[in-house]
CSV table of C-alpha atoms and ligand atoms in Angstrom, one decimal:
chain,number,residue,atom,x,y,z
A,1,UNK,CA,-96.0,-6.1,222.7
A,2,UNK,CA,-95.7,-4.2,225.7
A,3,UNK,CA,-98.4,-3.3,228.1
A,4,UNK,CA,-99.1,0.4,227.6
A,5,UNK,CA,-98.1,2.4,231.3
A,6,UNK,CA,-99.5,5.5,233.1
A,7,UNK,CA,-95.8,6.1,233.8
A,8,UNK,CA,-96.4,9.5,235.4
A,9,UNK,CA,-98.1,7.6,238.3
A,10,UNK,CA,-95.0,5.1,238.8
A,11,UNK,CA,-91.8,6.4,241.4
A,12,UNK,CA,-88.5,5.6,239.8
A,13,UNK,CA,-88.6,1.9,241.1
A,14,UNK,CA,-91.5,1.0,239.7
A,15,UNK,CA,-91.1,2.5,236.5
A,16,UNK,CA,-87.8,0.9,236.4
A,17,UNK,CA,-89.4,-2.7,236.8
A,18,UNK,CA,-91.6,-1.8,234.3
A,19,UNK,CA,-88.6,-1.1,231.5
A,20,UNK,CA,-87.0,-4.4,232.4
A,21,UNK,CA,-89.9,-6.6,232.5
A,22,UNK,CA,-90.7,-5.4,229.0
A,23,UNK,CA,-87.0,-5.9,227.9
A,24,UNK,CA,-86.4,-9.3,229.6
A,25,UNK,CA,-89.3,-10.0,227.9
A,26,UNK,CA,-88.2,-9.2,224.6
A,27,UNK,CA,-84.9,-10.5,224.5
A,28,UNK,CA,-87.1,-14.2,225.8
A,29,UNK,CA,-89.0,-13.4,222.5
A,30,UNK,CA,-86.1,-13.1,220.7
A,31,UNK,CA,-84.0,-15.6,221.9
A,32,UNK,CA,-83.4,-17.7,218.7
A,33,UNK,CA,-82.3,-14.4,216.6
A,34,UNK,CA,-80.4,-12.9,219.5
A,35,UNK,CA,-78.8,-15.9,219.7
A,36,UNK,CA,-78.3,-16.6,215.8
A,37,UNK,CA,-77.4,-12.9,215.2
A,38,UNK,CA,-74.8,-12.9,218.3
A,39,UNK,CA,-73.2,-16.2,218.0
A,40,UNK,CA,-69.7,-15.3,216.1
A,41,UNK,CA,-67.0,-14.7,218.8
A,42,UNK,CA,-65.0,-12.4,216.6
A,43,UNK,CA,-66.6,-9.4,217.8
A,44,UNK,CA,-65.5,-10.2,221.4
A,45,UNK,CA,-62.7,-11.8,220.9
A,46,UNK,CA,-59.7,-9.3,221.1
A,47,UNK,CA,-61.2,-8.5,224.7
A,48,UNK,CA,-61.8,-12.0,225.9
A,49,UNK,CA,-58.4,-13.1,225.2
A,50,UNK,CA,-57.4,-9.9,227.3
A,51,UNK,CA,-59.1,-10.8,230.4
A,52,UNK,CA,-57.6,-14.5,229.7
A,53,UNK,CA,-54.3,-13.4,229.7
A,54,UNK,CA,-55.1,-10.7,233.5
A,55,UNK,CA,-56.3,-13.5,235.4
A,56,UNK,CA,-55.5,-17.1,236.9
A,57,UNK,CA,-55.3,-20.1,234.8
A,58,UNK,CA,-58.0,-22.0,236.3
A,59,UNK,CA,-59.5,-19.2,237.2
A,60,UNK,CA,-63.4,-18.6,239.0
A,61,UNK,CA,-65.7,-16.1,236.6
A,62,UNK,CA,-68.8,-15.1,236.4
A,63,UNK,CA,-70.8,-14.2,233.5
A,64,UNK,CA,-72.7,-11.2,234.4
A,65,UNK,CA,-76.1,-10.9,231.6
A,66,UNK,CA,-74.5,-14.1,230.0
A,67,UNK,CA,-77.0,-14.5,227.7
A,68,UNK,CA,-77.1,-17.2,225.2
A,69,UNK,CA,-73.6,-18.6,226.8
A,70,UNK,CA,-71.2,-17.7,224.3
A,71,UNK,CA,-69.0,-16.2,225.9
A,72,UNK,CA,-69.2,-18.7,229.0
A,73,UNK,CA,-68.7,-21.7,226.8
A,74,UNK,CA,-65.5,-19.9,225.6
A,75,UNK,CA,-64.0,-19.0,228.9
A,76,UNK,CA,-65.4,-22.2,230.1
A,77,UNK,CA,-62.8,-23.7,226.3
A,78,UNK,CA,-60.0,-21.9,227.8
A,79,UNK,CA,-60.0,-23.6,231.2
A,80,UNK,CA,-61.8,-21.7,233.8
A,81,UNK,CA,-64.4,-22.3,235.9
A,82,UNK,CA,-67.5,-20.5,234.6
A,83,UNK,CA,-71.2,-19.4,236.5
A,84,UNK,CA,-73.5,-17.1,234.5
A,85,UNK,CA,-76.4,-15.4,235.3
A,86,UNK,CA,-79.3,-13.7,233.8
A,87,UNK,CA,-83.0,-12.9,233.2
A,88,UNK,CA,-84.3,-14.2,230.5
A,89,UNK,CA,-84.9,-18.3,231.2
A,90,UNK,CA,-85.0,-18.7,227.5
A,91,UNK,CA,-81.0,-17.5,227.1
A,92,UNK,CA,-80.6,-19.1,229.9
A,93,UNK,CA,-82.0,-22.2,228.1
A,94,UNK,CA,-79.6,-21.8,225.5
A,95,UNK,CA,-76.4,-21.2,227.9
A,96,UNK,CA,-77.3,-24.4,229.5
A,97,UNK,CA,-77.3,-26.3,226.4
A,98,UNK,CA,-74.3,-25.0,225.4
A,99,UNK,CA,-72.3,-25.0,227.9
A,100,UNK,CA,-73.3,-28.3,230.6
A,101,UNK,CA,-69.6,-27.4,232.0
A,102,UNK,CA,-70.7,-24.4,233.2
A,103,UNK,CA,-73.4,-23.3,236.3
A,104,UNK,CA,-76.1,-21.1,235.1
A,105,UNK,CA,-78.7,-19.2,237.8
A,106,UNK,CA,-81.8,-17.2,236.5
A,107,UNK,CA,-81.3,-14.0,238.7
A,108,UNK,CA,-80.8,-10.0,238.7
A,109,UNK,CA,-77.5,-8.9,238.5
A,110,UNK,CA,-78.6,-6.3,241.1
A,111,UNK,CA,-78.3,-8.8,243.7
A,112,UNK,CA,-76.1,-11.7,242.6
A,113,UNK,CA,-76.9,-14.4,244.5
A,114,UNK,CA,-73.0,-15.4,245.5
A,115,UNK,CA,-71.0,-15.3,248.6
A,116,UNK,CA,-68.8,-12.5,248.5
A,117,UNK,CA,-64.8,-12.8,247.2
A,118,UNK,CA,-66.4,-15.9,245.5
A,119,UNK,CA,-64.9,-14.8,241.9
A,120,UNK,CA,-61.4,-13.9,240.0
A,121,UNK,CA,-63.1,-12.2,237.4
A,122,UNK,CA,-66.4,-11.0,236.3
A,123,UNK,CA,-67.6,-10.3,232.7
A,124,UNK,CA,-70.0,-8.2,231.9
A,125,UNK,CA,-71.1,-7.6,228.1
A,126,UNK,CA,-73.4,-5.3,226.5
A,127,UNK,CA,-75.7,-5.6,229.9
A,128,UNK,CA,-75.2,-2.3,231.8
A,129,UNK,CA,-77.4,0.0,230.1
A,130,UNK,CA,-80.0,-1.6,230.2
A,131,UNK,CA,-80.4,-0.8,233.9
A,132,UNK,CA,-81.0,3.4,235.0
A,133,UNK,CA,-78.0,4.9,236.4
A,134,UNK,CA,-78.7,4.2,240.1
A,135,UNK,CA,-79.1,0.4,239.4
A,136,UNK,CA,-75.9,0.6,237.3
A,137,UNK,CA,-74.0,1.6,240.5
A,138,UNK,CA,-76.3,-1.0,242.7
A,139,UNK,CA,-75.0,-3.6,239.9
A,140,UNK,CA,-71.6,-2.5,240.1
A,141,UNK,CA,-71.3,-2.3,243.8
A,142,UNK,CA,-72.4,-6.2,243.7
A,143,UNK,CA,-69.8,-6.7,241.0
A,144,UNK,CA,-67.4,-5.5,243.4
A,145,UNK,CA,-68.7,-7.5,246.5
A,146,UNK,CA,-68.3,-11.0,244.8
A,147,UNK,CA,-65.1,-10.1,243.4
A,148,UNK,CA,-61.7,-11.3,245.0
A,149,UNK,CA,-59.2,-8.8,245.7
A,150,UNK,CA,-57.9,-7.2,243.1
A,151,UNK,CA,-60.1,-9.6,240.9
A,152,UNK,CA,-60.7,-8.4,237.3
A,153,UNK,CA,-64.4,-6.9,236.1
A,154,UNK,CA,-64.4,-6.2,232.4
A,155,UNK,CA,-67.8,-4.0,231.3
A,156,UNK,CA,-68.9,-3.0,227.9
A,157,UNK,CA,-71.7,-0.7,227.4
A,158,UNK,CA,-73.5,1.4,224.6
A,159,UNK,CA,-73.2,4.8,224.7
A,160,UNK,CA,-76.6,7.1,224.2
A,161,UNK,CA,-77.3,10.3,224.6
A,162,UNK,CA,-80.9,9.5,225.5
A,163,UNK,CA,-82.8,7.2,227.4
A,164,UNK,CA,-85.9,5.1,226.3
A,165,UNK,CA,-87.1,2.2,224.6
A,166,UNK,CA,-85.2,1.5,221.3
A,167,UNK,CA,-87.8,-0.9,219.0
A,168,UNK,CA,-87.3,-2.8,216.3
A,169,UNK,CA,-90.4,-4.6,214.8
A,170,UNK,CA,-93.1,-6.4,216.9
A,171,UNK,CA,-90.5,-8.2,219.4
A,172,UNK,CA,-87.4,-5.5,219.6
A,173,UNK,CA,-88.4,-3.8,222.4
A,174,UNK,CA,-85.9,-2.7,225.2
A,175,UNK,CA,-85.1,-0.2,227.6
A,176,UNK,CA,-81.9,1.6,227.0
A,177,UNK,CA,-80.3,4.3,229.6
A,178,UNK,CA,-78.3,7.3,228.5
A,179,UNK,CA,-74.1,6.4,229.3
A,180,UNK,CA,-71.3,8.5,229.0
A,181,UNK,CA,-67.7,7.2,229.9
A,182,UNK,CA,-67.5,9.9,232.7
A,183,UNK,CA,-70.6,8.5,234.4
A,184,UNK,CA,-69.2,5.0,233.9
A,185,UNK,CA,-65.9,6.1,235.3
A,186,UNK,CA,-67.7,7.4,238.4
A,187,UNK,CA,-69.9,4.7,239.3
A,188,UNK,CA,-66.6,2.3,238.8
A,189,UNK,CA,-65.1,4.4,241.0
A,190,UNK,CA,-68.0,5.2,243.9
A,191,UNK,CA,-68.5,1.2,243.7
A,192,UNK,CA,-64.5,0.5,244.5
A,193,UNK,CA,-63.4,-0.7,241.2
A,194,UNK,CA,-60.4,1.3,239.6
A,195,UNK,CA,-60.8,1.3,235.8
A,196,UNK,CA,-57.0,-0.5,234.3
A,197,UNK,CA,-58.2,0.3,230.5
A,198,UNK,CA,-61.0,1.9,228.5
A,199,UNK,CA,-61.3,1.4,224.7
A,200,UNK,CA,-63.6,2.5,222.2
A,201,UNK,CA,-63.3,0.5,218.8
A,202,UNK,CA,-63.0,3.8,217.1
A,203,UNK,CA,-63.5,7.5,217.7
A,204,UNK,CA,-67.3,7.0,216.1
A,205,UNK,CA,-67.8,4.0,217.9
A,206,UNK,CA,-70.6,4.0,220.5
A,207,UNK,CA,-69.6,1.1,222.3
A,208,UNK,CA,-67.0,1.7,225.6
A,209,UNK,CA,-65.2,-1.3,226.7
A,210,UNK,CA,-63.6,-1.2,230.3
A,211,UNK,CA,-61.2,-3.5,232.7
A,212,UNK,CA,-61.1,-2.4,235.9
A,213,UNK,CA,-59.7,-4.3,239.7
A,214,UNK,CA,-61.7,-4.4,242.8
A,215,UNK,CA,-59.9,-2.7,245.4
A,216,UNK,CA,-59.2,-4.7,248.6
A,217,UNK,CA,-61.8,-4.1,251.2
B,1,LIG,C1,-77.3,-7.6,224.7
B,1,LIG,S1,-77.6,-9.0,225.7
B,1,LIG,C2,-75.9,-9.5,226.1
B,1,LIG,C3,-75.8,-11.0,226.4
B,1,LIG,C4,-74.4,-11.5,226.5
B,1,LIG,N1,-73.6,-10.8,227.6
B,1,LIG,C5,-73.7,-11.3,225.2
B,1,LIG,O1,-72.7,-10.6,225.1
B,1,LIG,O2,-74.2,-11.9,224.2
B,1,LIG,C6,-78.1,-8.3,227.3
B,1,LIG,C7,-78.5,-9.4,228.3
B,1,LIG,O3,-78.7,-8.8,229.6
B,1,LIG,C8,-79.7,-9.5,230.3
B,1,LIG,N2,-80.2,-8.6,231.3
B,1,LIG,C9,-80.7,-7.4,231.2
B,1,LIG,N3,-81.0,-6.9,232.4
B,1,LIG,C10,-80.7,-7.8,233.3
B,1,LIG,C11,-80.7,-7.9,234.7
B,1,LIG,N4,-81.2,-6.8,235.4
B,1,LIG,N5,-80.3,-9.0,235.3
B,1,LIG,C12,-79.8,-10.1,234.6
B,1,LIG,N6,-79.7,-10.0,233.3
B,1,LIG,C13,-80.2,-8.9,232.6
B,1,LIG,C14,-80.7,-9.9,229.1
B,1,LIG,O4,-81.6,-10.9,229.5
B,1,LIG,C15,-79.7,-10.2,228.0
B,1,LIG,O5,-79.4,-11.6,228.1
């Protein structure tokens, strides 16, 4: 469980830590369900073979939040050169094991820890809202950084109307930030990335899938 905060004492920064500590920590508690839950491609796949078909055969990528490494090992099937990064060391675990092709780092993707212009693509699955909207630009404007020219970022988030923890039992227990597709569309743009396509699986669907190039610069 989460240790119980006087929030009203934290600044922004600090209570920020404070949601994604307790959510890193829960998706490490999780990792075998997550990863059990999560491991069909099918949901992903339409968009993955998308990006495949908008950048380079042999191509650099990063996945940003990668998670348990399915979508690396994938990308990583179809050729291309694959790093991932995230939080949570058990994932991370899992990636590694999944995928000993690929190149796996335990870091923030607030400050990716990659020279810049070092990728051709980066992608970025169901991560995003998990940070508050001025780390969402922050994360963003490092996407952009490490990006090549004109290099290809796809970003899916949820979309909610509210911020706050979301729980599920004992061990669900994560932070999620309120998105809309405007304030998505702004950060993109304030962090020099120009959205290409945004999809929605349907008009109820809470779930905003994005492609968007980094312009030059
Ligand atoms: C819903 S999971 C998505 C994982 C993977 N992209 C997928 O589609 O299965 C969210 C992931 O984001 C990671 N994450 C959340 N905040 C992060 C941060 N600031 N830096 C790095 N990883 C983060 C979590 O550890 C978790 O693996």
């Amino acid at each position: 469980m989460i240790d119980i905060m006087p929030i009203s004492l934290l600044d922004e920064e600090q209570e920020a830590e404070w949601f994604y500590s307790g959510t890193i920590s829960s998706y490490d508690r999780c990792a075998a369900s997550y990863a059990a839950q999560n491991d069909s491609i099918s949901e992903v796949e339409d968009l993955l073979t998308f990006f495949d078909k908008e950048i380079p055969c042999g191509a650099s990528l990063l996945d940003v939040g990668c998670g348990h490494g399915r979508d690396a090992e994938y990308l990583s099937s179809l050729g291309h050169t694959v790093h991932g990064i995230d939080r949570s060391e058990k994932l991370l675990r899992m990636a590694r094991e999944r995928g000993p092709k690929s190149h796996f780092v335990e870091g923030d993707i607030r400050s990716l820890p990659f020279r810049d212009r070092s990728f051709d693509g980066l992608w970025m699955n169901a991560v995003l809202h998990h940070l508050i909207p001025p780390h969402m630009l922050r994360a963003l404007t490092e996407c952009h950084r490490v990006l090549k020219p004109s290099g290809l970022l796809f970003v899916s988030v949820h979309l909610d109307d509210s911020s706050g923890w979301q729980t599920r039992g004992q061990d669900f227990v994560r932070y999620y930030a309120r998105v809309s597709g405007a304030m998505l569309a702004e950060f993109l743009r304030d962090a020099r990335l120009t959205p290409v396509r945004m999809t929605s699986r349907s008009a109820e669907s809470r779930w905003l899938h994005c492609f968007a190039r980094a312009h030059a610069g």
